[in-house]
Every structure is written in structure tokens, then in C-alpha cells.
XYZ file of C-alpha atoms in Angstrom:
235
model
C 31.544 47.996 -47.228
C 28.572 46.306 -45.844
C 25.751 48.063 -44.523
C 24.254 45.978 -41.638
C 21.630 48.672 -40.773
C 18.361 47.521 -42.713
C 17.335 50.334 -44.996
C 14.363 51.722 -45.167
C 12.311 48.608 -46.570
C 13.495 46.891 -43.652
C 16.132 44.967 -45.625
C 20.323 44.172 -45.541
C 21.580 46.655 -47.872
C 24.946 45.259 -49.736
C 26.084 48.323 -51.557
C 29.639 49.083 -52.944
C 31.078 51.943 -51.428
C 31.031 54.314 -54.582
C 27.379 53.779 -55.443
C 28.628 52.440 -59.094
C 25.489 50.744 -60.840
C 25.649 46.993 -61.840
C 24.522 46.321 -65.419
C 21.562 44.799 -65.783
C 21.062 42.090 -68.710
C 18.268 39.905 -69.964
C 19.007 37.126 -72.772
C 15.995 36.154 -75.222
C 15.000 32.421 -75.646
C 16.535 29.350 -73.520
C 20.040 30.086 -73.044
C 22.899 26.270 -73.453
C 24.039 25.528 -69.980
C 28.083 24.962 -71.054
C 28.035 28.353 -73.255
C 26.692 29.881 -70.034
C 29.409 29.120 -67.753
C 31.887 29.917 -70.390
C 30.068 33.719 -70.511
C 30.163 33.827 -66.505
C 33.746 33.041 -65.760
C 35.129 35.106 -68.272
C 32.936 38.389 -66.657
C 34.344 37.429 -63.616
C 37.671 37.212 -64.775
C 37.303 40.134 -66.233
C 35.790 41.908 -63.049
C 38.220 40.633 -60.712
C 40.871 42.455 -63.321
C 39.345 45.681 -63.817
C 38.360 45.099 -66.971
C 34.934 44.742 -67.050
C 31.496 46.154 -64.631
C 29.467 44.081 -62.433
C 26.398 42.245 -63.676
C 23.438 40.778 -62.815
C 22.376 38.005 -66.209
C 18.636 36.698 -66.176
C 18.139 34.003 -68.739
C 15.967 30.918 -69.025
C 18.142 27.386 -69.887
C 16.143 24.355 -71.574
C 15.320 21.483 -69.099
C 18.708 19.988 -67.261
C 20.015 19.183 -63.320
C 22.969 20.734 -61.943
C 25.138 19.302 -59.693
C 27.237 21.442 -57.146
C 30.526 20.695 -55.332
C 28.352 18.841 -52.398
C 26.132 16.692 -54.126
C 25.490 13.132 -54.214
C 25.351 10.766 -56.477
C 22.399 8.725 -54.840
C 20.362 12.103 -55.074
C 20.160 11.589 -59.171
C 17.177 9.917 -59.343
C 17.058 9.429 -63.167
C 20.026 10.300 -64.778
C 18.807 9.720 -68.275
C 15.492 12.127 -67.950
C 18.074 15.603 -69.159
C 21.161 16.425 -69.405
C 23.637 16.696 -66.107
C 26.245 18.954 -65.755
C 28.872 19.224 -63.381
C 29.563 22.539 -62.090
C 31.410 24.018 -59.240
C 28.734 26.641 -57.890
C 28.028 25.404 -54.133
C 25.249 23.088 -53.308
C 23.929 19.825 -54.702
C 21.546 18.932 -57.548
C 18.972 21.498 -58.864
C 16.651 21.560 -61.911
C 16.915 25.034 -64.672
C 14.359 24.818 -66.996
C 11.749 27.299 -69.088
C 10.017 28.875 -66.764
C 12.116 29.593 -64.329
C 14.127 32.509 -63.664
C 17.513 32.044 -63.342
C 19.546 35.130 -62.470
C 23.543 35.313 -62.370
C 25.020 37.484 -60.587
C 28.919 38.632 -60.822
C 28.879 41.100 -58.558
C 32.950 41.967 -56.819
C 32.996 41.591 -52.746
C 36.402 43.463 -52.453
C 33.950 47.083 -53.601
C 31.150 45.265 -51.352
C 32.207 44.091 -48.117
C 34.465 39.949 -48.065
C 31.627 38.056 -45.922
C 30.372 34.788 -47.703
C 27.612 34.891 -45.070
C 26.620 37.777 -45.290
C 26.698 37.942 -49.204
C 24.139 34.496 -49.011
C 22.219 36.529 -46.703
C 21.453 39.453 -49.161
C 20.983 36.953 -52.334
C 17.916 35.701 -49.677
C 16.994 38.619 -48.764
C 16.575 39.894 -52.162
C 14.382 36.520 -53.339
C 12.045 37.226 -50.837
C 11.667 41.202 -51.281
C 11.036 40.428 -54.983
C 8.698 37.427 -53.475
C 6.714 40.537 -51.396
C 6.160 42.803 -54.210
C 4.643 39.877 -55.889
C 2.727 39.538 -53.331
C 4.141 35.919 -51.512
C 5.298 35.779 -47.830
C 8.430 33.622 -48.189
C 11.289 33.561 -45.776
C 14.497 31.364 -45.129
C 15.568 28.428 -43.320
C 18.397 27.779 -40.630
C 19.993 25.390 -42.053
C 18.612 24.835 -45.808
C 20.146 27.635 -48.151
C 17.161 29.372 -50.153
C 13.299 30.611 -49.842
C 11.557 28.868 -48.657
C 6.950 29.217 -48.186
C 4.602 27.842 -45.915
C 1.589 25.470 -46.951
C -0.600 23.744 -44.705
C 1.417 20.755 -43.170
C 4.590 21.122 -45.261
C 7.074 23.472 -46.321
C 8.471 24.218 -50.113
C 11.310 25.722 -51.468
C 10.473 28.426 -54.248
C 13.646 29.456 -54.735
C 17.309 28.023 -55.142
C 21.029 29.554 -54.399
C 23.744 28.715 -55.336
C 27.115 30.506 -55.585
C 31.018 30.420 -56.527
C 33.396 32.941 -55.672
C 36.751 33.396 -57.441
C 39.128 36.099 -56.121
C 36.073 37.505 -54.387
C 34.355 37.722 -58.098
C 30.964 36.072 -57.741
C 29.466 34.086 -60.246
C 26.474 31.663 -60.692
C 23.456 32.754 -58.615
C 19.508 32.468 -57.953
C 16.652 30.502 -59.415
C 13.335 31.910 -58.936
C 10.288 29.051 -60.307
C 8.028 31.383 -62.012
C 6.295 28.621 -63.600
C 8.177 25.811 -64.493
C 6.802 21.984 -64.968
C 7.412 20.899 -61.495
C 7.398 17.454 -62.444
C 10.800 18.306 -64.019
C 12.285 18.308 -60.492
C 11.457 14.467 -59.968
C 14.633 13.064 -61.544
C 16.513 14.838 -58.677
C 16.267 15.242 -54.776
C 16.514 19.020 -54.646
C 19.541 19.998 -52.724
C 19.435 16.831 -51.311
C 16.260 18.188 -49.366
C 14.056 14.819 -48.935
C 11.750 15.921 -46.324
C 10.211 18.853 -48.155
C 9.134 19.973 -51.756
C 9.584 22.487 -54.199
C 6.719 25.097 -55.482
C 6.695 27.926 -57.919
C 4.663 31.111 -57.879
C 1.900 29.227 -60.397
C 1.488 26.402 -58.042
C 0.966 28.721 -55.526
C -2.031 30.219 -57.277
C -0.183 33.881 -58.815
C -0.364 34.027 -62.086
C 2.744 35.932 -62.760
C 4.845 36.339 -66.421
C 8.814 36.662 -66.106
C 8.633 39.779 -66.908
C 6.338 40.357 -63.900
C 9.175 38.622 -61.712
C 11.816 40.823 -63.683
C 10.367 44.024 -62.645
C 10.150 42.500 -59.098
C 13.389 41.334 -58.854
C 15.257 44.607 -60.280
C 13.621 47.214 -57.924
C 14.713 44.086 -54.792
C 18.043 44.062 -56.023
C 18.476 47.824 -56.222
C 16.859 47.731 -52.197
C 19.783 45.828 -51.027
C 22.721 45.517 -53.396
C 22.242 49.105 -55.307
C 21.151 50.816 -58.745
C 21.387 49.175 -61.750
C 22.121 50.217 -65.461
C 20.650 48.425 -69.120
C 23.533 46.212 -69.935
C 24.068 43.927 -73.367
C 23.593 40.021 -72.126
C 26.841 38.109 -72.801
C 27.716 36.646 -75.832
């Protein structure tokens, strides 16, 4: 069931009702786009059947756009820059690339509470409590899913959603830029946003490691969505 009292670091909580921990996973290296969708909707499959726990799956991919159910061709910029995959998380196009933090979750709605909105409101919410440990005020948007920071004159998205949900499994996820090469992001329009940019927590001046933004992230996620256990990072 959902919790909509904010707990006591002022944030949603999410939590299943029986307090059972999500494994936790981190994969070594840059991890192939196409082998990691594979990986995801099997663990969801297997969730949604009893068969397997929840997880949470951070992983780095090598440089390559996604595009999500909504997105638009005349948004691809330069298709022949990296690879482009077709996926059917939400959203439009995004860049994964070294550097960047991408965390799936596969976490099961029918133990947590069946509210799409709400669910996208804890993923956020999570982002930017990891985002205040490490020391950046970030917040979100009405009307432009993700984090989003404020620079003088302009605002910039430092971190990305997107989500699927199949018989209320959840798979796909977050994308936190650590410190990617922004430039990366100029064969795309990011989610189709044209009026504002993208930054990462190096461009903003913090010199931060993944691991830094691991640690960050975990103790978030265990604010809001619950505890967590060391799990083995899908084949």
C-alpha cells in the first residue's frame, strides 16, 4: 500500500506492505543495450509470477539514444552519431552512455500500491533525495517528467525517467548524469525538450565518482521505496 504521509526525511514513502527488501545489483563495465532488455523483461516476468524478488540494476551502457513509445522522428538529430534502439519504456529519445548512471528498477505495484502517478512521483522523489545528499538542490517540473536544476537564466534536466509496466511489474527506470560527455546528447532533442538543456553533476561543478552517486542513491531508495539486500546483477 502506499504511504502518502512523508516520512521522516520529508519524502513519499512507497513501501510494500511486508517490508520485504529489494535486491540490490551493480554490473561491472558498460553493459549491451539489447542483452539488457532481454535481462529486464525476463525479471519482470518472473516477478509478476512469483518466481523471482524485486530489483533495483545499476549499470553503465556504451554511448547510444533511446527512443520511447512517444517520440519523434524529427527529434533524431543525427541518426548515424550511435546506435538507436527502439524500446517501449515511456517517453521519447534519451542518450545512456559511460558516465551516467542508469538504474532499473523492477519493482511489483500489486505489493506496493497500483498508481502510475504516484509510482513516477517516488522514482522523482528518490533522484532528488540522492541529488541532496550529494549536495544539489534539484526538484521537478509540472509538466516535463524528471529532475530538473536551476542555473542562472535557464533550466537543465540532470536526470531522466522513463518507465514500462507489465502486469503491474515495472521495468526500465532512471538515468542519473554523473559525468557523462554532454556533447553526446546533441544527436538528440532530449525528451523532445527544445527549450531547455541537460547538465550532469560535473558540469555543475561536484566532482562526484559513481560510486559516490551509488551510495547516494541506495540510502534515497531505501527513504522512500524500502530496505534493500546485495543481489547478483543479471546475466
Amino acid at each position: 500500500m502506499l504511504d502518502r504521509a512523508l516520512n521522516p526525511a520529508g519524502r513519499l514513502a512507497f513501501r510494500r506492505a511486508d517490508s520485504a527488501p529489494v535486491g540490490w545489483a551493480t554490473s561491472p563495465g558498460l553493459v549491451a543495450y539489447p542483452e539488457a532488455v532481454a535481462a529486464m523483461e525476463a525479471r519482470a516476468a518472473a516477478i509478476a509470477e512469483g518466481r523471482a524478488g524485486e530489483l533495483v540494476w545499476m549499470l553503465e551502457h556504451p554511448p547510444l539514444y533511446t527512443a520511447g513509445i512517444s517520440a519523434k522522428a524529427v527529434d533524431l538529430l543525427d541518426s548515424q552519431r550511435f546506435p538507436v534502439f527502439q524500446t517501449g519504456r515511456g517517453g521519447q529519445f534519451t542518450y545512456h552512455g559511460p558516465g551516467q548512471r542508469v538504474a532499473y528498477v523492477m519493482l511489483d505495484l500489486t505489493a506496493r500500491t497500483r498508481d502510475v502517478h504516484a509510482f513516477v512521483a517516488a522514482l522523482e522523489a528518490w533522484i532528488i533525495g540522492a541529488l541532496d545528499i550529494l549536495g544539489v538542490q534539484a526538484s521537478p517540473r509540472q509538466g516535463r517528467v524528471g529532475v530538473w536544476v536551476a542555473r542562472p537564466g535557464r533550466e537543465d534536466k540532470v536526470a531522466a525517467i522513463g518507465v514500462k509496466l507489465r502486469r503491474w511489474v515495472s521495468f526500465h527506470g532512471i538515468a542519473l548524469n554523473v559525468a557523462p560527455d554532454l556533447s553526446h546528447f546533441a544527436g538528440i532533442v532530449p525528451c523532445g525538450v527544445r527549450e531547455h538543456g541537460v547538465t550532469s553533476l560535473a558540469d555543475l561543478g561536484r566532482a562526484t565518482t559513481l560510486a559516490d552517486a551509488d551510495r547516494a542513491l541506495r540510502d534515497s531508495f531505501e527513504s522512500i521505496f524500502g530496505p534493500v539486500t546485495e543481489a547478483e546483477a543479471p546475466d
